[in-house]
PDB file of N, CA, C and O in Angstrom:
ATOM      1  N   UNK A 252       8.937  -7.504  13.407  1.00  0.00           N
ATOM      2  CA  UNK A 252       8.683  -6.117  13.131  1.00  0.00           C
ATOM      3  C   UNK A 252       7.400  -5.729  13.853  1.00  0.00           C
ATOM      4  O   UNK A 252       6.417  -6.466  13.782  1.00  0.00           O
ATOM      5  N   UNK A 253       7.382  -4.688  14.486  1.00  0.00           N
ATOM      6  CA  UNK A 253       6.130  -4.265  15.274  1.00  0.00           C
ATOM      7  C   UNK A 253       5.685  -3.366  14.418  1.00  0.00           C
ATOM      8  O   UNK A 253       6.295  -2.853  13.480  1.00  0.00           O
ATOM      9  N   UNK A 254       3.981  -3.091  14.972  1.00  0.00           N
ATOM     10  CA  UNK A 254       3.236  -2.763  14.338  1.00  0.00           C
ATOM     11  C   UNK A 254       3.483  -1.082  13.675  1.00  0.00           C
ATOM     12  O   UNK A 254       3.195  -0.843  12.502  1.00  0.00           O
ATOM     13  N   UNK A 255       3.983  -0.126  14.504  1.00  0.00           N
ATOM     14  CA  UNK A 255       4.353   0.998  14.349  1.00  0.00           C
ATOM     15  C   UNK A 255       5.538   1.639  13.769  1.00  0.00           C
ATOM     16  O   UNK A 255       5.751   2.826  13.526  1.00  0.00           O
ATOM     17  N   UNK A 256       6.256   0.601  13.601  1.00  0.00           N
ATOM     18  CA  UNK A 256       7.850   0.669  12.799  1.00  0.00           C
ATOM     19  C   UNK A 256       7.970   1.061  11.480  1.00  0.00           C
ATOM     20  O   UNK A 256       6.905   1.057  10.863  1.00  0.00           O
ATOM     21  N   UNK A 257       8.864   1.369  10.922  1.00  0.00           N
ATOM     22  CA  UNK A 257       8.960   1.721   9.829  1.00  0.00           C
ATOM     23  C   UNK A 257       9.341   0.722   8.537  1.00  0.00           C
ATOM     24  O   UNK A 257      10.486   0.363   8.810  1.00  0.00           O
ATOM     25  N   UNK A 258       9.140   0.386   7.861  1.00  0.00           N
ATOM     26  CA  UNK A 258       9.641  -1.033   7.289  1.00  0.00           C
ATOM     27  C   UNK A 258      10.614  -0.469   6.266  1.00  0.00           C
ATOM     28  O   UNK A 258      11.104  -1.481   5.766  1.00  0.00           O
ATOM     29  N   UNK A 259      11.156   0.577   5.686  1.00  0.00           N
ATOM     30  CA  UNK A 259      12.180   1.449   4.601  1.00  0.00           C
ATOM     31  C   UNK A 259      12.432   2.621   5.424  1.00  0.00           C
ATOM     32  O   UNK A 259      11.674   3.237   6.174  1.00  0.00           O
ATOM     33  N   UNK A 260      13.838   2.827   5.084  1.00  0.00           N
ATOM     34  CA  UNK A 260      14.157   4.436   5.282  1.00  0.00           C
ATOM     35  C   UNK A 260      14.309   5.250   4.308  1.00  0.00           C
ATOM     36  O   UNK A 260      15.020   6.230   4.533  1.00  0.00           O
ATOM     37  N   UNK A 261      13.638   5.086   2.805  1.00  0.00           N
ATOM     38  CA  UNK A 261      13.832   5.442   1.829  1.00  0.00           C
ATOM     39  C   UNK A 261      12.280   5.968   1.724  1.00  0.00           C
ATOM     40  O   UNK A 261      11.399   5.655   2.526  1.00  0.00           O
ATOM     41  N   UNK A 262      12.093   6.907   0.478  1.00  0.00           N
ATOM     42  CA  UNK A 262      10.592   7.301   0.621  1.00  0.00           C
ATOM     43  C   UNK A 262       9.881   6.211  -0.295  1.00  0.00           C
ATOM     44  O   UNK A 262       9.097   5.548   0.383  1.00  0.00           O
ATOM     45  N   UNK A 263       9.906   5.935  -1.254  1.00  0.00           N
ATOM     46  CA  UNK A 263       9.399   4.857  -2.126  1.00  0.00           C
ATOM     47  C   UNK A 263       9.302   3.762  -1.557  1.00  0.00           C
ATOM     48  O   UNK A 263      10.237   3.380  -0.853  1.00  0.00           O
ATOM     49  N   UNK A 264       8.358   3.121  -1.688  1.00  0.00           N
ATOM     50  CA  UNK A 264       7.804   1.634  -1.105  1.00  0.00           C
ATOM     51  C   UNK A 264       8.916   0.789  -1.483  1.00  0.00           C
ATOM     52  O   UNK A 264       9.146   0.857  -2.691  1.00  0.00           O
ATOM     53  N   UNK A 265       9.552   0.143  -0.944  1.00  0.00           N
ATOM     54  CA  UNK A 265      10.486  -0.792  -1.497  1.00  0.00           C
ATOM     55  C   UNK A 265      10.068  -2.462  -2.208  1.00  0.00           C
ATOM     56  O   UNK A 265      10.687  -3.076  -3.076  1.00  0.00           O
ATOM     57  N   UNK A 266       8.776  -2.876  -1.452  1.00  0.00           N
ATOM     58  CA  UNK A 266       8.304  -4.244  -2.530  1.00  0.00           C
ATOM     59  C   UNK A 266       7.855  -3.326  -4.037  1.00  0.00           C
ATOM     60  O   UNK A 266       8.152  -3.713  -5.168  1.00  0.00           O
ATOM     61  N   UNK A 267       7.221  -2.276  -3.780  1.00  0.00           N
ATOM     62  CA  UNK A 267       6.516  -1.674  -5.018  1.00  0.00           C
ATOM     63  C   UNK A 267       7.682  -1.720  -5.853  1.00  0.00           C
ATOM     64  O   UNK A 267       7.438  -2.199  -6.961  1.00  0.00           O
ATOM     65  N   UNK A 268       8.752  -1.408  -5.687  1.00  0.00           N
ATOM     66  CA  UNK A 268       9.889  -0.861  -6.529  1.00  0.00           C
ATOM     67  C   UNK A 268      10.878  -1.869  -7.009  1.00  0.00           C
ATOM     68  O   UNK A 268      11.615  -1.655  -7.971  1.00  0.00           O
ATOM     69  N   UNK A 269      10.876  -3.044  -6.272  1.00  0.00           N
ATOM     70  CA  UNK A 269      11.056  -4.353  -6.763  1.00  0.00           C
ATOM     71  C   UNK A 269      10.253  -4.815  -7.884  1.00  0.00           C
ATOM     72  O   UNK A 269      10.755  -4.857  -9.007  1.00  0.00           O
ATOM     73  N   UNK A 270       9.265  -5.102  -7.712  1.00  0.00           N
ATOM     74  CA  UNK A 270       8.001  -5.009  -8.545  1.00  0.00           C
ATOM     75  C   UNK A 270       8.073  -4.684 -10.120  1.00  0.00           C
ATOM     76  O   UNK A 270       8.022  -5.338 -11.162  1.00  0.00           O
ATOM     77  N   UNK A 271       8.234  -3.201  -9.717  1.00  0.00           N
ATOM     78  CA  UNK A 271       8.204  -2.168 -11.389  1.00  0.00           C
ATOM     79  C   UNK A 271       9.643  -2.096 -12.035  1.00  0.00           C
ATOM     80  O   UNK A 271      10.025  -1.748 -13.152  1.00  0.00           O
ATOM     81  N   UNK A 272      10.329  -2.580 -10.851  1.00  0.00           N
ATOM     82  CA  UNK A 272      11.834  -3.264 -11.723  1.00  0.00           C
ATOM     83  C   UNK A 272      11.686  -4.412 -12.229  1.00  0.00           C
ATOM     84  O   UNK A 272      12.512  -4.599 -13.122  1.00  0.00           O
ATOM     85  N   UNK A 273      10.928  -5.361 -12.040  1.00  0.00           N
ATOM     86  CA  UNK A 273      11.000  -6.467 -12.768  1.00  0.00           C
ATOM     87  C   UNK A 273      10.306  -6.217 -13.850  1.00  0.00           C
ATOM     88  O   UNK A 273      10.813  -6.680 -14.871  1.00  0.00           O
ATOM     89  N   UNK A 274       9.085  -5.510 -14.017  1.00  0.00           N
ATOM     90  CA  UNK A 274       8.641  -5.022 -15.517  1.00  0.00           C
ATOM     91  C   UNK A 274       7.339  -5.641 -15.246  1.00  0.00           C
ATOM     92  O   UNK A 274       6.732  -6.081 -16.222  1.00  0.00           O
ATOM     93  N   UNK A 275       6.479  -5.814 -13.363  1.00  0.00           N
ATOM     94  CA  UNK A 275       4.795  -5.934 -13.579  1.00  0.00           C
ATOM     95  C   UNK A 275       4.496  -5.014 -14.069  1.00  0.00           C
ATOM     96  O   UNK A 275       5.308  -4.095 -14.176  1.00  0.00           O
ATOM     97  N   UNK A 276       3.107  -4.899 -14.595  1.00  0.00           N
ATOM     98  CA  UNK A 276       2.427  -3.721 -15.123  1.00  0.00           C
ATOM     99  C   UNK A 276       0.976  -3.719 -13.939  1.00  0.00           C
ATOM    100  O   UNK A 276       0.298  -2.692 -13.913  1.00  0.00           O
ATOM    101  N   UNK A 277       0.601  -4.860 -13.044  1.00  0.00           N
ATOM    102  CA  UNK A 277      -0.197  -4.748 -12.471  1.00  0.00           C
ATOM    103  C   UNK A 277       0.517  -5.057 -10.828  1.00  0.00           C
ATOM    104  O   UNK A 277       1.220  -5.980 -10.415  1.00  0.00           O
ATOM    105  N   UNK A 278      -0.073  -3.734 -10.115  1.00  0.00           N
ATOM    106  CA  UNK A 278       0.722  -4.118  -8.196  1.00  0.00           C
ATOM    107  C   UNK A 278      -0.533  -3.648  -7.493  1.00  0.00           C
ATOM    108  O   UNK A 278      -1.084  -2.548  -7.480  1.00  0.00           O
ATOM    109  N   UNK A 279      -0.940  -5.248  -6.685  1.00  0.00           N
ATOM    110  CA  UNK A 279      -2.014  -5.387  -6.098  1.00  0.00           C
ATOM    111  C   UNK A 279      -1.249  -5.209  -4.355  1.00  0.00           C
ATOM    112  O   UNK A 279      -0.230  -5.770  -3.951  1.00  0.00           O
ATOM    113  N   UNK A 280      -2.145  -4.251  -3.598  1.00  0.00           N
ATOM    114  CA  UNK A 280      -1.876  -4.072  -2.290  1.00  0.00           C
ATOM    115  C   UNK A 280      -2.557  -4.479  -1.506  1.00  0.00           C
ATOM    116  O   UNK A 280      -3.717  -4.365  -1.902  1.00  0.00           O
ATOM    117  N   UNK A 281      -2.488  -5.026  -0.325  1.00  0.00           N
ATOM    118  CA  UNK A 281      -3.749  -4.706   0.644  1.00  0.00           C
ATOM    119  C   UNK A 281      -3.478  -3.518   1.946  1.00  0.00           C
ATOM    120  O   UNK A 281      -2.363  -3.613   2.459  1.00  0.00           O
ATOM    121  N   UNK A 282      -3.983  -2.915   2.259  1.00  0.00           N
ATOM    122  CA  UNK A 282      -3.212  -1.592   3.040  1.00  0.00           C
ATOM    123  C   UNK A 282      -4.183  -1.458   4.332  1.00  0.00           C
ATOM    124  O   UNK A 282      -5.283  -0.904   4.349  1.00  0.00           O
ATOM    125  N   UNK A 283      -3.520  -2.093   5.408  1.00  0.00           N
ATOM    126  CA  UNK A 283      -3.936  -1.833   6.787  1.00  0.00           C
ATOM    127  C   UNK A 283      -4.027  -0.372   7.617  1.00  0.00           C
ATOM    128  O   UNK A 283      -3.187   0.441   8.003  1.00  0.00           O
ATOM    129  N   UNK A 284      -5.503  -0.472   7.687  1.00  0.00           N
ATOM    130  CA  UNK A 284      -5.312   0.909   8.590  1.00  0.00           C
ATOM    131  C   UNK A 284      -4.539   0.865   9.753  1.00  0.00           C
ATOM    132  O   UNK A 284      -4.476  -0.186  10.392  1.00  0.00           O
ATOM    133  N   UNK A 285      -3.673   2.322  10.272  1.00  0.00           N
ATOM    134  CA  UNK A 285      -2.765   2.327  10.845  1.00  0.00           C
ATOM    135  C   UNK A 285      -3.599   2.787  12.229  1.00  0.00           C
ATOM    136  O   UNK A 285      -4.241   3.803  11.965  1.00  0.00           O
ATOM    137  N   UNK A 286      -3.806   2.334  13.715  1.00  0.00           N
ATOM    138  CA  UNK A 286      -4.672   3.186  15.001  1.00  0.00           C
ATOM    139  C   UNK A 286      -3.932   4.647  15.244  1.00  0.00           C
ATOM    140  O   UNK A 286      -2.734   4.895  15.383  1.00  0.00           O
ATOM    141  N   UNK A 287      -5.130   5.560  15.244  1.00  0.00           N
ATOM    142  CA  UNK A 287      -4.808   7.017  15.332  1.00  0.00           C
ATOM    143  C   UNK A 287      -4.114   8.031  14.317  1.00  0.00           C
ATOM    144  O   UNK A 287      -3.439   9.041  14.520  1.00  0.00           O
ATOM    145  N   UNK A 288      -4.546   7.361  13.091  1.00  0.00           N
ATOM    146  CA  UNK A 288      -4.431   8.171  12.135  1.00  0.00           C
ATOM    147  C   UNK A 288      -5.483   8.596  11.467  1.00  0.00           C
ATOM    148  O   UNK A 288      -6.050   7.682  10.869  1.00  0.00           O
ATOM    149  N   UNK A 289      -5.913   9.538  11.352  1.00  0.00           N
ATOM    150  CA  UNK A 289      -7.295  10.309  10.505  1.00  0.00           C
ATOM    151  C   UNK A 289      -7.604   9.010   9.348  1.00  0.00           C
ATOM    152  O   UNK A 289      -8.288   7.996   9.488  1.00  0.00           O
ATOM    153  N   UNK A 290      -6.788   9.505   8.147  1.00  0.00           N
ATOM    154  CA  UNK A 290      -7.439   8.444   7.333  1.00  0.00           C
ATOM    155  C   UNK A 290      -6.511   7.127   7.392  1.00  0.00           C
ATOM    156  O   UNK A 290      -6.266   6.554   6.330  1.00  0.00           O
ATOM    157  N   UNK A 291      -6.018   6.658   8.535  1.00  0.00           N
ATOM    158  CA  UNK A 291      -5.512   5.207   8.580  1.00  0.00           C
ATOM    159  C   UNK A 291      -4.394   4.481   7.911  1.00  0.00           C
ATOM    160  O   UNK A 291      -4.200   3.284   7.696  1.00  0.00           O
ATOM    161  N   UNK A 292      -3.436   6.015   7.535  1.00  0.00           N
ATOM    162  CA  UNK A 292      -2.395   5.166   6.805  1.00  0.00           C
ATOM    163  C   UNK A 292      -2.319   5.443   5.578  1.00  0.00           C
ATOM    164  O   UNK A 292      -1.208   5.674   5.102  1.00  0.00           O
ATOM    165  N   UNK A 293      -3.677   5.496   4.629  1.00  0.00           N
ATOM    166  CA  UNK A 293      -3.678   5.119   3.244  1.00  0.00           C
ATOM    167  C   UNK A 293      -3.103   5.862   2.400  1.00  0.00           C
ATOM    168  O   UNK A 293      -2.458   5.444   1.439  1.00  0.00           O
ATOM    169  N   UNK A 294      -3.301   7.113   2.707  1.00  0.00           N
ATOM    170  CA  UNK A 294      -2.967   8.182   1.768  1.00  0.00           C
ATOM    171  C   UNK A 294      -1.437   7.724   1.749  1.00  0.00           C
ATOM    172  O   UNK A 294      -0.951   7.096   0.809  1.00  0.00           O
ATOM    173  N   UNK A 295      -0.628   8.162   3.057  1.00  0.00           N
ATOM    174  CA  UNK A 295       0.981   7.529   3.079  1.00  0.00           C
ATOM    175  C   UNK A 295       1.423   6.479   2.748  1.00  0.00           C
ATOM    176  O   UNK A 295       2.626   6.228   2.671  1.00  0.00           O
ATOM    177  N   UNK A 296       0.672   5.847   2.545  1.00  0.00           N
ATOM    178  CA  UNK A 296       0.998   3.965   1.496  1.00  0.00           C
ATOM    179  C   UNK A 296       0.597   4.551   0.540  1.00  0.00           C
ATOM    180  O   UNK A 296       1.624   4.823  -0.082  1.00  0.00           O
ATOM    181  N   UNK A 297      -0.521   5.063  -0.182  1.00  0.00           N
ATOM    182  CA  UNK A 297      -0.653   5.271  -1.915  1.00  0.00           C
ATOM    183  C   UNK A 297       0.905   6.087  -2.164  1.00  0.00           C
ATOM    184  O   UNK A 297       1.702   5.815  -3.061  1.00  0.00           O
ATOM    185  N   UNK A 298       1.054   7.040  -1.209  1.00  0.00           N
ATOM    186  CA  UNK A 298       2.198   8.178  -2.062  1.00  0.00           C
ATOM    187  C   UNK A 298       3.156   7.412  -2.203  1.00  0.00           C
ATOM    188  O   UNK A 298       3.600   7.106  -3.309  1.00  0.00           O
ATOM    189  N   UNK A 299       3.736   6.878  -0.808  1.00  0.00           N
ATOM    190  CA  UNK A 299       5.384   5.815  -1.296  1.00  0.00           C
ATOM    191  C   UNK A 299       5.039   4.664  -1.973  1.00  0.00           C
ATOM    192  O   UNK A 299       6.019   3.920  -2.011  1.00  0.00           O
ATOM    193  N   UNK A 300       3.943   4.124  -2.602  1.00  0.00           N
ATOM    194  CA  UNK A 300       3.864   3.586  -3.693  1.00  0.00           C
ATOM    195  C   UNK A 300       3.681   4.156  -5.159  1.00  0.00           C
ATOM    196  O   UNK A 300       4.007   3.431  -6.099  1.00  0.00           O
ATOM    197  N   UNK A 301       3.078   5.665  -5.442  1.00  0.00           N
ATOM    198  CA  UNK A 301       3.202   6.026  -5.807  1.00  0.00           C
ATOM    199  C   UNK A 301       4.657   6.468  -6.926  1.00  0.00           C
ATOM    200  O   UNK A 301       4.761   6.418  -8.151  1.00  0.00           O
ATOM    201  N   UNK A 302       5.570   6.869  -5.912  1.00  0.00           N
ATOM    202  CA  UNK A 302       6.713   7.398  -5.794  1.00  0.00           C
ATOM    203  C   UNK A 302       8.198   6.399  -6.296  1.00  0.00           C
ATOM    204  O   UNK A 302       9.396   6.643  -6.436  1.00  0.00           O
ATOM    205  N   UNK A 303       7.140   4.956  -6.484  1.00  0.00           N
ATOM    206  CA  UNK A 303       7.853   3.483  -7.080  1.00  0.00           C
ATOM    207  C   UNK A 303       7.567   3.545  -8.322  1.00  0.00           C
ATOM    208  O   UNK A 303       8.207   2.840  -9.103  1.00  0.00           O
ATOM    209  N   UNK A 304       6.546   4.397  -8.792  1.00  0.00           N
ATOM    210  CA  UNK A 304       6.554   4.561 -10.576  1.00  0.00           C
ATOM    211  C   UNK A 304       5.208   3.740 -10.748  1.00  0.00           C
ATOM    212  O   UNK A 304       5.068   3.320 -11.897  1.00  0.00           O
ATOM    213  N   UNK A 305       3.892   3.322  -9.617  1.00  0.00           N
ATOM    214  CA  UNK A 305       2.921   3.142 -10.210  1.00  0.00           C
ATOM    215  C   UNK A 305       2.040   4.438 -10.015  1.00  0.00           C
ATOM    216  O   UNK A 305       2.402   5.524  -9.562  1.00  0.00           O
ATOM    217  N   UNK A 306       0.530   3.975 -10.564  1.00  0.00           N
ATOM    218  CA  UNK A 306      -0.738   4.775 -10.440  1.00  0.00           C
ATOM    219  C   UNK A 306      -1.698   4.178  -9.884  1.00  0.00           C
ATOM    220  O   UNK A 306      -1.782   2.971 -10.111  1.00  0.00           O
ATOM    221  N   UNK A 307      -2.429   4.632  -9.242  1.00  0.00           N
ATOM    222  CA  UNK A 307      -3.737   3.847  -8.299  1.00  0.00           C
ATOM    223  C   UNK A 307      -4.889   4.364  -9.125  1.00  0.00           C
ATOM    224  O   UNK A 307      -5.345   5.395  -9.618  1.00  0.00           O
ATOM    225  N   UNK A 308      -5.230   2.292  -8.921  1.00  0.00           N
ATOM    226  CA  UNK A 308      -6.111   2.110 -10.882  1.00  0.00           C
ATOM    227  C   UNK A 308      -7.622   2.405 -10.115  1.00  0.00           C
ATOM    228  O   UNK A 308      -8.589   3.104 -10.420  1.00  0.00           O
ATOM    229  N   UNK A 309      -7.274   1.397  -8.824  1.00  0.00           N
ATOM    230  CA  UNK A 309      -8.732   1.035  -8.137  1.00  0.00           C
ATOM    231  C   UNK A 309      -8.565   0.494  -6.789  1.00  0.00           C
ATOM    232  O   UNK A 309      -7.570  -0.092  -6.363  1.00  0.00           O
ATOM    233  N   UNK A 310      -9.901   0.817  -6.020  1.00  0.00           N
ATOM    234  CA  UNK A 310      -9.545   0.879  -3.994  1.00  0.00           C
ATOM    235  C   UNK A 310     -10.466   0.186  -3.988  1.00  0.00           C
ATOM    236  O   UNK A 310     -10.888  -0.069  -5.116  1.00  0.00           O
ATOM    237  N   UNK A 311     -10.874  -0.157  -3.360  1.00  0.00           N
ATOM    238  CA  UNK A 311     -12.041  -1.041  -2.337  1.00  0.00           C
ATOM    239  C   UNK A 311     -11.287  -0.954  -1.092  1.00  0.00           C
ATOM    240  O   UNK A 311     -10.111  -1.078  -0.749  1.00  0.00           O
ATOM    241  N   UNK A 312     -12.592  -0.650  -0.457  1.00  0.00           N
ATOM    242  CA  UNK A 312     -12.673  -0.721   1.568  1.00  0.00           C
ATOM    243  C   UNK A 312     -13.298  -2.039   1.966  1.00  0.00           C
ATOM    244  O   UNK A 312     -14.319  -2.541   1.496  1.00  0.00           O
ATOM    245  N   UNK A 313     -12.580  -2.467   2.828  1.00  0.00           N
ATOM    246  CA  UNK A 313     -13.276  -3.709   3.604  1.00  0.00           C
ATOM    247  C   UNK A 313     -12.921  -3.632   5.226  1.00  0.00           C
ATOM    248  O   UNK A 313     -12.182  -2.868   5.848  1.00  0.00           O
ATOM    249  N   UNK A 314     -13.680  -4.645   5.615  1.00  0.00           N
ATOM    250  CA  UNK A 314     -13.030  -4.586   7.436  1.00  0.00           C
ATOM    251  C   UNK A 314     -13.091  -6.024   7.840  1.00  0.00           C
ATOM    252  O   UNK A 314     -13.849  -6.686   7.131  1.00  0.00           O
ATOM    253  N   UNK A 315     -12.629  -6.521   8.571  1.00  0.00           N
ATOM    254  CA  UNK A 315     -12.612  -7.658   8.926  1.00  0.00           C
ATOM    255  C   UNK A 315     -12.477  -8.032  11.055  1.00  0.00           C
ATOM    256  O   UNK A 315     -11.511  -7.689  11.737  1.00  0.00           O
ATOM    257  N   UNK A 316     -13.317  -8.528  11.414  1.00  0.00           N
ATOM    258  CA  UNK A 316     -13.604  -9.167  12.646  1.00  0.00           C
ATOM    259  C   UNK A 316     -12.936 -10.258  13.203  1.00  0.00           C
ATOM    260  O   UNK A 316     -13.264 -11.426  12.993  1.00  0.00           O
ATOM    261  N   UNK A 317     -12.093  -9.939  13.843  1.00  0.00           N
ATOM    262  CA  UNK A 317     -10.685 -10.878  14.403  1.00  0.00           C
ATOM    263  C   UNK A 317     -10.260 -10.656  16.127  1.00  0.00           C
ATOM    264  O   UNK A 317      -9.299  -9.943  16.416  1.00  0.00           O
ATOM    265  N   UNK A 318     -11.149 -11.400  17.284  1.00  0.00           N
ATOM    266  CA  UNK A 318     -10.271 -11.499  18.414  1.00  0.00           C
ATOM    267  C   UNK A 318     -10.684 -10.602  19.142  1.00  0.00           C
ATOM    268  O   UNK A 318      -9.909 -10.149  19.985  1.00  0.00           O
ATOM    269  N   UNK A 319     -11.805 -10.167  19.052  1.00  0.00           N
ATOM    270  CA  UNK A 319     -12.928  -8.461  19.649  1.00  0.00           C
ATOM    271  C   UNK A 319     -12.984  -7.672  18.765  1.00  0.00           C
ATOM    272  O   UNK A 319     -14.107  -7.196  18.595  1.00  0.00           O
ATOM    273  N   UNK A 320     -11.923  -7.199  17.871  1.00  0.00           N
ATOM    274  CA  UNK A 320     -11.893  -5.920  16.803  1.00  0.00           C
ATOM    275  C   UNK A 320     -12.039  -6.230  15.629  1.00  0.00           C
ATOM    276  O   UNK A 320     -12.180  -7.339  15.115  1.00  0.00           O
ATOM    277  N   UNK A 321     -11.983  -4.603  14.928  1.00  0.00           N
ATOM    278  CA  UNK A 321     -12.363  -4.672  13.693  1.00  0.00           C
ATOM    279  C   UNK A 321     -11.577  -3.714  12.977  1.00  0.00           C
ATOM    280  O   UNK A 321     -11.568  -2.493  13.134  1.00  0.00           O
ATOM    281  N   UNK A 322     -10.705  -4.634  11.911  1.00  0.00           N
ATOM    282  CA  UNK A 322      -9.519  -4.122  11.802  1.00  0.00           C
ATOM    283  C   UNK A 322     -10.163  -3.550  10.182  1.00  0.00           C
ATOM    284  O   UNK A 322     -11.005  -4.079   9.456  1.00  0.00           O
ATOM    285  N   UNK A 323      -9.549  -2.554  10.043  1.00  0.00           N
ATOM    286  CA  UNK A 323     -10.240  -1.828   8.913  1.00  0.00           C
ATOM    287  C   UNK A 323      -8.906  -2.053   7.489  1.00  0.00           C
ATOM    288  O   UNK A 323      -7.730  -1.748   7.692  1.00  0.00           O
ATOM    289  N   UNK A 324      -9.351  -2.569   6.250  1.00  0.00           N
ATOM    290  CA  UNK A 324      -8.376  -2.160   5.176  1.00  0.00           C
ATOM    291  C   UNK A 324      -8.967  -1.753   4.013  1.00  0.00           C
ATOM    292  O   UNK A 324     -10.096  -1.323   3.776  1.00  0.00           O
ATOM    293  N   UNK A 325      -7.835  -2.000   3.204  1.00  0.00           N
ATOM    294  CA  UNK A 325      -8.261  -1.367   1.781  1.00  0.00           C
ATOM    295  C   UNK A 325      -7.211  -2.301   0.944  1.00  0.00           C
ATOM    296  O   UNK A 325      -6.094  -2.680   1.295  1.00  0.00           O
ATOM    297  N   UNK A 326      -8.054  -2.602  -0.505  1.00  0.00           N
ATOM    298  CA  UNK A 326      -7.201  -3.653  -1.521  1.00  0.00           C
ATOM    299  C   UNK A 326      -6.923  -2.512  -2.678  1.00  0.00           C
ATOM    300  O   UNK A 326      -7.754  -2.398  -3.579  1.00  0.00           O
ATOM    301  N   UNK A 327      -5.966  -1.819  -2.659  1.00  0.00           N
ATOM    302  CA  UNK A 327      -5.424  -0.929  -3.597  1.00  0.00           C
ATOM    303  C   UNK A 327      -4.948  -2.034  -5.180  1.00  0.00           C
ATOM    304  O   UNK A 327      -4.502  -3.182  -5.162  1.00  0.00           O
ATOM    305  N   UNK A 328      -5.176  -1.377  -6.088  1.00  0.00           N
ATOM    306  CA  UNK A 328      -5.091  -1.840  -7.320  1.00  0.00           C
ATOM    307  C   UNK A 328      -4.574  -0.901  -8.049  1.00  0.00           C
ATOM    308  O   UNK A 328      -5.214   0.098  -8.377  1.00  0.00           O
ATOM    309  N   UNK A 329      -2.995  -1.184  -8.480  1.00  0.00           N
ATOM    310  CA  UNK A 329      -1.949  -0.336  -9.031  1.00  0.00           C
ATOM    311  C   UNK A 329      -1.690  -0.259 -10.737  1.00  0.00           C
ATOM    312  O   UNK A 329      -2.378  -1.190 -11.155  1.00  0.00           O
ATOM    313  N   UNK A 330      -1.313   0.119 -11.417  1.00  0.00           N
ATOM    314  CA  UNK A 330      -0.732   0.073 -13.195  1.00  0.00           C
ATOM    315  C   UNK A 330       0.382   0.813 -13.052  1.00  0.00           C
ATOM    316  O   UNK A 330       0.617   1.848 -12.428  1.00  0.00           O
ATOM    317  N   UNK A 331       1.061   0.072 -13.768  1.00  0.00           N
ATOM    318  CA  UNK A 331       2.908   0.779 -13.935  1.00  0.00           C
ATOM    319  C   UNK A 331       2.634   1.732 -14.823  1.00  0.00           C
ATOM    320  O   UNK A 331       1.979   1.434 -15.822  1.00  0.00           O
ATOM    321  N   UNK A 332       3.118   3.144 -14.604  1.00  0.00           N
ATOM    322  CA  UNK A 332       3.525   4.085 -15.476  1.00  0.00           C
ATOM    323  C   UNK A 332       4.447   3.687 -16.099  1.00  0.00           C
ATOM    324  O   UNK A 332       5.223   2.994 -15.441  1.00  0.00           O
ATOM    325  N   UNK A 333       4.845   3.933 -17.745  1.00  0.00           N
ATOM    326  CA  UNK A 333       5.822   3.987 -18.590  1.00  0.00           C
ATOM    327  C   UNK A 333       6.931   4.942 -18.443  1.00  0.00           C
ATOM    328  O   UNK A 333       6.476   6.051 -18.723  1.00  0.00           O
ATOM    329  N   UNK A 334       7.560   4.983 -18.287  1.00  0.00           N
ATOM    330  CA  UNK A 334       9.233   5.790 -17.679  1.00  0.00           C
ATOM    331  C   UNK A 334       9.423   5.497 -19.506  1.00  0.00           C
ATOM    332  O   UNK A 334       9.394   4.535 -20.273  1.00  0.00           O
ATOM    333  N   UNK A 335       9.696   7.518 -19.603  1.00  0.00           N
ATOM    334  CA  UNK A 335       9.877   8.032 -20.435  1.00  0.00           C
ATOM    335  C   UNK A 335      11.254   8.456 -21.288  1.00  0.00           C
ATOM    336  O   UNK A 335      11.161   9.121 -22.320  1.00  0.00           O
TER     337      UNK A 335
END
């Protein structure tokens, strides 16, 4: 899979939704910034995870130095909403 591809053709994250079908209550991410996107992706990974039936508990930013660059992420920290 290359870097720019789409990994679902569905809008909901599909590991997330595996996940909150099995009945975690906690979905830990790590979310790679995407090159040439304003904010790198994140917002469009929180929503189609979102959209799997969690809530974003807690973020942290980090970056990491690999091969000349410096690849930028974020460790998203999820809680299952209760489906009503």
């Amino acid at each position: 899979m290359g870097l720019f591809t789409r990994r679902s053709t569905s809008d909901a994250d599909r590991h997330a939704a595996k996940a909150y079908k099995r009945g975690d209550q906690v979905y830990t991410r790590v979310i790679h910034a995407i090159p040439g996107r304003i904010d790198g992706g994140l917002g469009m990974a929180i929503n189609r995870i979102e959209l799997a039936g969690w809530k974003l508990e807690q973020q942290t930013e980090g970056s990491k130095r690999q091969a000349g660059f410096t690849q930028q992420y974020w460790t998203c920290t999820f809680r299952a909403v209760p489906s009503t």
